[in-house]
Short mmCIF file of C-alpha atoms in Angstrom, two decimals:
data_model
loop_
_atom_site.label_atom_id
_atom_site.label_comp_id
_atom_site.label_asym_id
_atom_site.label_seq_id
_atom_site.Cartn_x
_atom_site.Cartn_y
_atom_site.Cartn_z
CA UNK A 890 20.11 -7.39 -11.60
CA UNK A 891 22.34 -8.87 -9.19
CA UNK A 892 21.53 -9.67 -5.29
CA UNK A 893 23.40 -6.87 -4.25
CA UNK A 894 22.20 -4.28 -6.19
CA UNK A 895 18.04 -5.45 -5.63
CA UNK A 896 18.85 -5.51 -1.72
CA UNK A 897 20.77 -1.48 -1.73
CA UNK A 898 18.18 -0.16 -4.60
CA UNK A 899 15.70 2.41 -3.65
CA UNK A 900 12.13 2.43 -5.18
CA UNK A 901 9.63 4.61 -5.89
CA UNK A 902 8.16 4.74 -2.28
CA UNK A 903 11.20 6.26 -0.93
CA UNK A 904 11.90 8.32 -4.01
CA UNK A 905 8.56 9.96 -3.83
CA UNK A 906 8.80 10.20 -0.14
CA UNK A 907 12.32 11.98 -0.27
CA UNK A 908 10.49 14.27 -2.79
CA UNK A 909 7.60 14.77 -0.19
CA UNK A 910 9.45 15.87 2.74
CA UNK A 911 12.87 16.53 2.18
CA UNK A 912 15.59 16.01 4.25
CA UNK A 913 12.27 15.76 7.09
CA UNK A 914 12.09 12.15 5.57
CA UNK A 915 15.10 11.38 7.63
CA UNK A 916 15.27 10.79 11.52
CA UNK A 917 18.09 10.90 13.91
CA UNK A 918 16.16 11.79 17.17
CA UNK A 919 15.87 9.66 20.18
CA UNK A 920 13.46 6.89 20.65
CA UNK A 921 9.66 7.63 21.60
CA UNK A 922 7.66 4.20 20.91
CA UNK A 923 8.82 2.07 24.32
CA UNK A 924 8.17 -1.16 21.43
CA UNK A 925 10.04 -2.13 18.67
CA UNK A 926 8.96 -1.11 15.26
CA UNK A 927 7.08 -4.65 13.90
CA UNK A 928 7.11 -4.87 10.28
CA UNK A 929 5.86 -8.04 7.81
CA UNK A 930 8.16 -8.14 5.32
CA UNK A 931 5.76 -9.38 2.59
CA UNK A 932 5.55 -10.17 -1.43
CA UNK A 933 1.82 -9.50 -3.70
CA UNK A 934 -0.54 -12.12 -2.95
CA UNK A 935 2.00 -14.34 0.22
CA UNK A 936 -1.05 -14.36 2.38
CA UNK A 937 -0.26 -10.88 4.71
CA UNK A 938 -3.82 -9.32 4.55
CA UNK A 939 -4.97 -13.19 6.19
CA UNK A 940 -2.03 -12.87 8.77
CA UNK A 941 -2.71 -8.96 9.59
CA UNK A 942 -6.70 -9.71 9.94
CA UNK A 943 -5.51 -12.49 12.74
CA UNK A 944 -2.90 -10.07 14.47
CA UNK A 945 -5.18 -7.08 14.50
CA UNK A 946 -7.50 -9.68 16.26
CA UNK A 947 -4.83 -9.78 18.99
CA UNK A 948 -5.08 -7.33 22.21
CA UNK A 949 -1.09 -6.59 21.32
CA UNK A 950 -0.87 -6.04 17.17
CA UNK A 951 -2.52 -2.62 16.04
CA UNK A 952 -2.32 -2.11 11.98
CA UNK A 953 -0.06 -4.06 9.37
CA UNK A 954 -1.82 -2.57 6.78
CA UNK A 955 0.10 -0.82 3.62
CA UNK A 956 0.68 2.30 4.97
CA UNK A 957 3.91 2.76 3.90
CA UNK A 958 3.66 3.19 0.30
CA UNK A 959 3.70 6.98 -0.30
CA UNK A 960 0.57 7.47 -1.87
CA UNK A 961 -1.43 6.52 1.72
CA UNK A 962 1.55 8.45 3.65
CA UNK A 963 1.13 12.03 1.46
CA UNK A 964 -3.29 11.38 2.05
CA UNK A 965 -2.75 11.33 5.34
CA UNK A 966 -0.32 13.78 6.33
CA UNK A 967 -2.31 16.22 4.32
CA UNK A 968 -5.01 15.07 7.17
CA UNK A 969 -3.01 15.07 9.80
CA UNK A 970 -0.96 18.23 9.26
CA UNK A 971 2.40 15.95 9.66
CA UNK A 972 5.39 17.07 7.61
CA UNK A 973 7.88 14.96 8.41
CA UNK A 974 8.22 10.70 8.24
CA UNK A 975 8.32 10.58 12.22
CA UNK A 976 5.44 12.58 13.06
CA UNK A 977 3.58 10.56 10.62
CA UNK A 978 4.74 7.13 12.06
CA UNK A 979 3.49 8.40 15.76
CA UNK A 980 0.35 9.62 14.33
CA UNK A 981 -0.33 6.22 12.20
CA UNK A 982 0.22 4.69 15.61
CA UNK A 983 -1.89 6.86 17.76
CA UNK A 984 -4.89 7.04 15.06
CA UNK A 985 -5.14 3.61 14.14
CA UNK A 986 -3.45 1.68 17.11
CA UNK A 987 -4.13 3.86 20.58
CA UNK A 988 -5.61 0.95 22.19
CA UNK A 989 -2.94 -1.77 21.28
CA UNK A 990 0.56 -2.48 22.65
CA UNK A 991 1.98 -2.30 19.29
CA UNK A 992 1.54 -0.89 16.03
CA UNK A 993 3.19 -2.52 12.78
CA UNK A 994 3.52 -2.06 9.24
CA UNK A 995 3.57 -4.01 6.24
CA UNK A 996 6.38 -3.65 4.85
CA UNK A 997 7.99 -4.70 1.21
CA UNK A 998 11.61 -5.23 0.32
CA UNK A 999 12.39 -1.85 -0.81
CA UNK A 1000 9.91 -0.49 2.64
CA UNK A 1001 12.13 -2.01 4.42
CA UNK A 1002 15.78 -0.85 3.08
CA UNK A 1003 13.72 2.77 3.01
CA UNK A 1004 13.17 2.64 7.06
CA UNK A 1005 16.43 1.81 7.11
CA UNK A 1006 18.52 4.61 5.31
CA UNK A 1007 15.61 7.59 6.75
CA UNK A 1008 16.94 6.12 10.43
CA UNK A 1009 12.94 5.44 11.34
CA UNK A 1010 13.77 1.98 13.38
CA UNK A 1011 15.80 4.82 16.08
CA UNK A 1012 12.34 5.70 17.03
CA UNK A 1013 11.57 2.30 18.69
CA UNK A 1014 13.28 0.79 21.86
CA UNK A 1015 14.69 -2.00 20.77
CA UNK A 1016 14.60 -1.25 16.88
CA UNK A 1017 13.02 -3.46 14.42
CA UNK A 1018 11.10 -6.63 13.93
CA UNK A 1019 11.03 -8.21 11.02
CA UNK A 1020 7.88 -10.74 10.59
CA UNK A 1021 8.55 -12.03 7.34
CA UNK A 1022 5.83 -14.32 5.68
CA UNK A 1023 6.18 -16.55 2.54
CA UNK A 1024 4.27 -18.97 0.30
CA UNK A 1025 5.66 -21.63 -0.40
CA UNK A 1026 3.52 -22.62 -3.57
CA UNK A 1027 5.21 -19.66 -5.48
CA UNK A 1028 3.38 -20.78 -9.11
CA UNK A 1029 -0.25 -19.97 -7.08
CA UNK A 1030 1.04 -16.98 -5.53
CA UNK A 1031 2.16 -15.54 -8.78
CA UNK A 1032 -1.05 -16.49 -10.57
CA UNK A 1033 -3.37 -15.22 -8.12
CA UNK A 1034 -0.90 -11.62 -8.84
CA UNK A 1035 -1.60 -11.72 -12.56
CA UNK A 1036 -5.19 -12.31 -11.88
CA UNK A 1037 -5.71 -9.45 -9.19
CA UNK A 1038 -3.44 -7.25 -11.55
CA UNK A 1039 -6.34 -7.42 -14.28
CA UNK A 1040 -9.48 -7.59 -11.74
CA UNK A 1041 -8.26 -5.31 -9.49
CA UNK A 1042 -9.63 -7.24 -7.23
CA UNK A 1043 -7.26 -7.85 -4.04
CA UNK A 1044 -9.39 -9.11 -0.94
CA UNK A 1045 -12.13 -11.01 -1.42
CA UNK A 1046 -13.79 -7.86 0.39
CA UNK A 1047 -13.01 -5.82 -2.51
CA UNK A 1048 -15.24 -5.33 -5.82
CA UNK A 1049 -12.62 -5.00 -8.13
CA UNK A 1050 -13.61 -4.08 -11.85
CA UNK A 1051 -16.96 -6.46 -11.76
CA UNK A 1052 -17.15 -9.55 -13.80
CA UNK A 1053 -17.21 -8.38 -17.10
CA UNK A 1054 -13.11 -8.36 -17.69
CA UNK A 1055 -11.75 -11.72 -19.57
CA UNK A 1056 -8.50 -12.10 -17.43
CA UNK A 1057 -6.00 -13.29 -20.12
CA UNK A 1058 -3.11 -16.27 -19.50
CA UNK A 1059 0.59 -14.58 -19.71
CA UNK A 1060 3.28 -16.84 -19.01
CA UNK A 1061 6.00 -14.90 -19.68
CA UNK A 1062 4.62 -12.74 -16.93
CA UNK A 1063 4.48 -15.10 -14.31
CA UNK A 1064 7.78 -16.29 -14.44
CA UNK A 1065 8.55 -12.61 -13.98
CA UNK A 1066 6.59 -12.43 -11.46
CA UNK A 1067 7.93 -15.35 -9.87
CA UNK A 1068 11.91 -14.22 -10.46
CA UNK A 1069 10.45 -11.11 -8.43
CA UNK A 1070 8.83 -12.93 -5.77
CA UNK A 1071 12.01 -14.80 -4.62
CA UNK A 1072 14.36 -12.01 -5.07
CA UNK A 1073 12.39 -9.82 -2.75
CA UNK A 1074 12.02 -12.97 -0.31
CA UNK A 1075 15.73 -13.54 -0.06
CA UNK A 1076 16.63 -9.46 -0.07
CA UNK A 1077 13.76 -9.48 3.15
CA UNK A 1078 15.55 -11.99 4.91
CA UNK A 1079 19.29 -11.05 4.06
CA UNK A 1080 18.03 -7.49 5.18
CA UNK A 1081 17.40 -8.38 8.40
CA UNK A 1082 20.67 -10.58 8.95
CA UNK A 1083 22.63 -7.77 7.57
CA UNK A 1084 21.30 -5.15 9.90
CA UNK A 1085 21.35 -8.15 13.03
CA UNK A 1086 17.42 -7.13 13.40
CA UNK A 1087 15.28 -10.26 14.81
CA UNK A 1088 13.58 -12.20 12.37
CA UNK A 1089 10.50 -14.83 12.11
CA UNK A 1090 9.79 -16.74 9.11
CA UNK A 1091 5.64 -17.78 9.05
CA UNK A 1092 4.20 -19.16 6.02
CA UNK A 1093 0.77 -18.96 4.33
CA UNK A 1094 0.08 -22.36 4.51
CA UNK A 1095 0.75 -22.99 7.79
CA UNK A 1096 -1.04 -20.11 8.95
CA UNK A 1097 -4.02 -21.69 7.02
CA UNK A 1098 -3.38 -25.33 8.20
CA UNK A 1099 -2.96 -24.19 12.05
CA UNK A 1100 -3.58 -20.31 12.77
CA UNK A 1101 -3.12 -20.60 16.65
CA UNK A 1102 0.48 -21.89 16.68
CA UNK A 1103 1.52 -19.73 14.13
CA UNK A 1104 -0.36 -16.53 16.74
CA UNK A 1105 1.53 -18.80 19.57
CA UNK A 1106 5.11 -18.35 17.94
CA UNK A 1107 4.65 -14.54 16.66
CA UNK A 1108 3.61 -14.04 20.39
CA UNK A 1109 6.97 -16.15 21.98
CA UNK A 1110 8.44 -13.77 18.85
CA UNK A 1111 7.14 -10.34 20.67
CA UNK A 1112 7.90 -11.65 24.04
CA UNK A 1113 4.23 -12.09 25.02
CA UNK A 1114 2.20 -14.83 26.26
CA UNK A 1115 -0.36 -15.42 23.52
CA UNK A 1116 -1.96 -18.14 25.19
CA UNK A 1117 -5.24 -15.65 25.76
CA UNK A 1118 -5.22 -14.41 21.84
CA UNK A 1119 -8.33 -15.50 20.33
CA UNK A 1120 -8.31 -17.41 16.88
CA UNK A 1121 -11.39 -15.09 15.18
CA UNK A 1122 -12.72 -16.23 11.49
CA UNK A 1123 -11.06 -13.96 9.27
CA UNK A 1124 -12.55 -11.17 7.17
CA UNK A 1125 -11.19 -11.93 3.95
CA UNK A 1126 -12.31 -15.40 1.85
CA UNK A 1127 -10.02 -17.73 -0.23
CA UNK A 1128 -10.44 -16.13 -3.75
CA UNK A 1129 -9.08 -18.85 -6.04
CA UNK A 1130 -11.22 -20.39 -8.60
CA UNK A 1131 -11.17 -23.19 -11.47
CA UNK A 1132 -9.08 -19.72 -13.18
CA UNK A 1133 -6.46 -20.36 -11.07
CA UNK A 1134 -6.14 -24.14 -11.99
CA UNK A 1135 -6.49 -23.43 -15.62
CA UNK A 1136 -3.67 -20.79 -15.51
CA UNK A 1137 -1.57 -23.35 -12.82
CA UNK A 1138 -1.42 -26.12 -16.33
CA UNK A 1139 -0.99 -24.05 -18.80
CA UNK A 1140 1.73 -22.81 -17.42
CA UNK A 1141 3.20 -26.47 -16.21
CA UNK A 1142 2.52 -27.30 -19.96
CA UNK A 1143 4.98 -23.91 -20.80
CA UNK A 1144 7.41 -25.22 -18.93
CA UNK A 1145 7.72 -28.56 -20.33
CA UNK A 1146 7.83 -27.26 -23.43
CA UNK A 1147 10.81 -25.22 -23.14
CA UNK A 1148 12.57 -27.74 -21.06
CA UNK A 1149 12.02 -30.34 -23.91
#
């Protein structure tokens, strides 16, 4: 697939979403949210639920939780009697966020290009925010993926399927898994230079190594002084195990082979 056809591709969130509500999944009224509409732009496993537990934390961040994928957006419309994309958006924003400044969204690659083409960034003065966040070790991010894909297990707050499952070693799949993870990073960050919306790059392990300056700089970001957010202990554990370091050389050993 080439770059230009993974960035303009739609997937099955806006497909289903298009099927949902028709041509009320588009919007071309004026703006009602006086913030801009903050998304983090984020890949399986980067380290987003750890970044959303510390901006929900924040007096200004409401949500960043995965309420864009259709499956959450049809449950709760059906709650909220909303049946079109905008009155769902103000209604996430009012339910879940009433007492913050702002409410944001995680937000994939293919989230993202959906907002775009249903016109939902009109909504908010001053458009979008992208906050995008990466991992830099892209081998452990894409082995703690094939590991939640079998445990179903995706927070450490989670059960998952229990202990009984035998996660099994697939290294074909994780360099698919890492092709995936990069083209989705770039297509996140071309995204937002294409459309001129402003962008901040954070990354998992600095957000572990030193949470309050990465808080300082999404607050300089939002045009806030962030000096009074507190740093809480997050919610969610570390869930990598010996597994993970197992999986990490077999795979090294995989790759050495086919090199030689």
């Amino acid at each position: 697939m080439s770059f230009k056809t993974h960035l303009s591709r739609t997937g099955t969130h806006e497909e289903n979403l298009k099927k949902r509500f028709g041509r009320a999944a588009y919007y071309d009224g004026t703006e009602i949210f006086e913030t801009p509409l903050y998304c983090m732009g984020f890949t399986n496993r980067c380290g987003s639920n750890l970044l959303a537990d510390y901006l929900r934390a924040t007096p200004y961040f409401g949500g960043f939780h995965e309420q864009l994928n259709f499956d959450s957006v049809v449950k709760s419309s059906e709650q909220w009697g909303t049946t079109s994309l905008s009155e769902y958006m103000v209604s996430a924003g009012k339910t879940f966020g009433a007492d913050r400044t702002s409410y944001g969204f995680k937000a994939s690659a293919d989230q993202l290009m959906m907002l775009q083409r249903f016109g939902i960034a009109g909504m908010y003065r001053g458009g979008m925010k992208v906050i995008h966040i990466t991992r830099e070790d892209l081998i452990g991010q894409a082995i703690s993926y094939q590991i939640a894909l079998q445990t179903r297990k995706w927070t450490s707050n989670q059960a998952g399927v229990g202990d009984d499952v035998v996660v099994q070693f697939d290294a074909r799949q994780l360099t698919a898994i890492i092709d995936a993870i990069q083209a989705d990073n770039s297509s996140i960050a071309m995204f937002a230079a294409a459309f001129g919306y402003p962008y901040l790059h954070v990354s998992y392990e600095n957000l572990v190594e030193d949470p309050r300056a990465v808080l300082d700089t999404i607050a300089a970001f939002a045009g806030e002084d962030g000096s009074s957010w507190p740093v809480r202990s997050p919610s969610i554990q570390k869930q990598s195990s010996a597994l993970n370091d197992e999986f990490r050389a077999r795979y090294y050993d995989y790759l050495r082979r086919d090199i030689l």
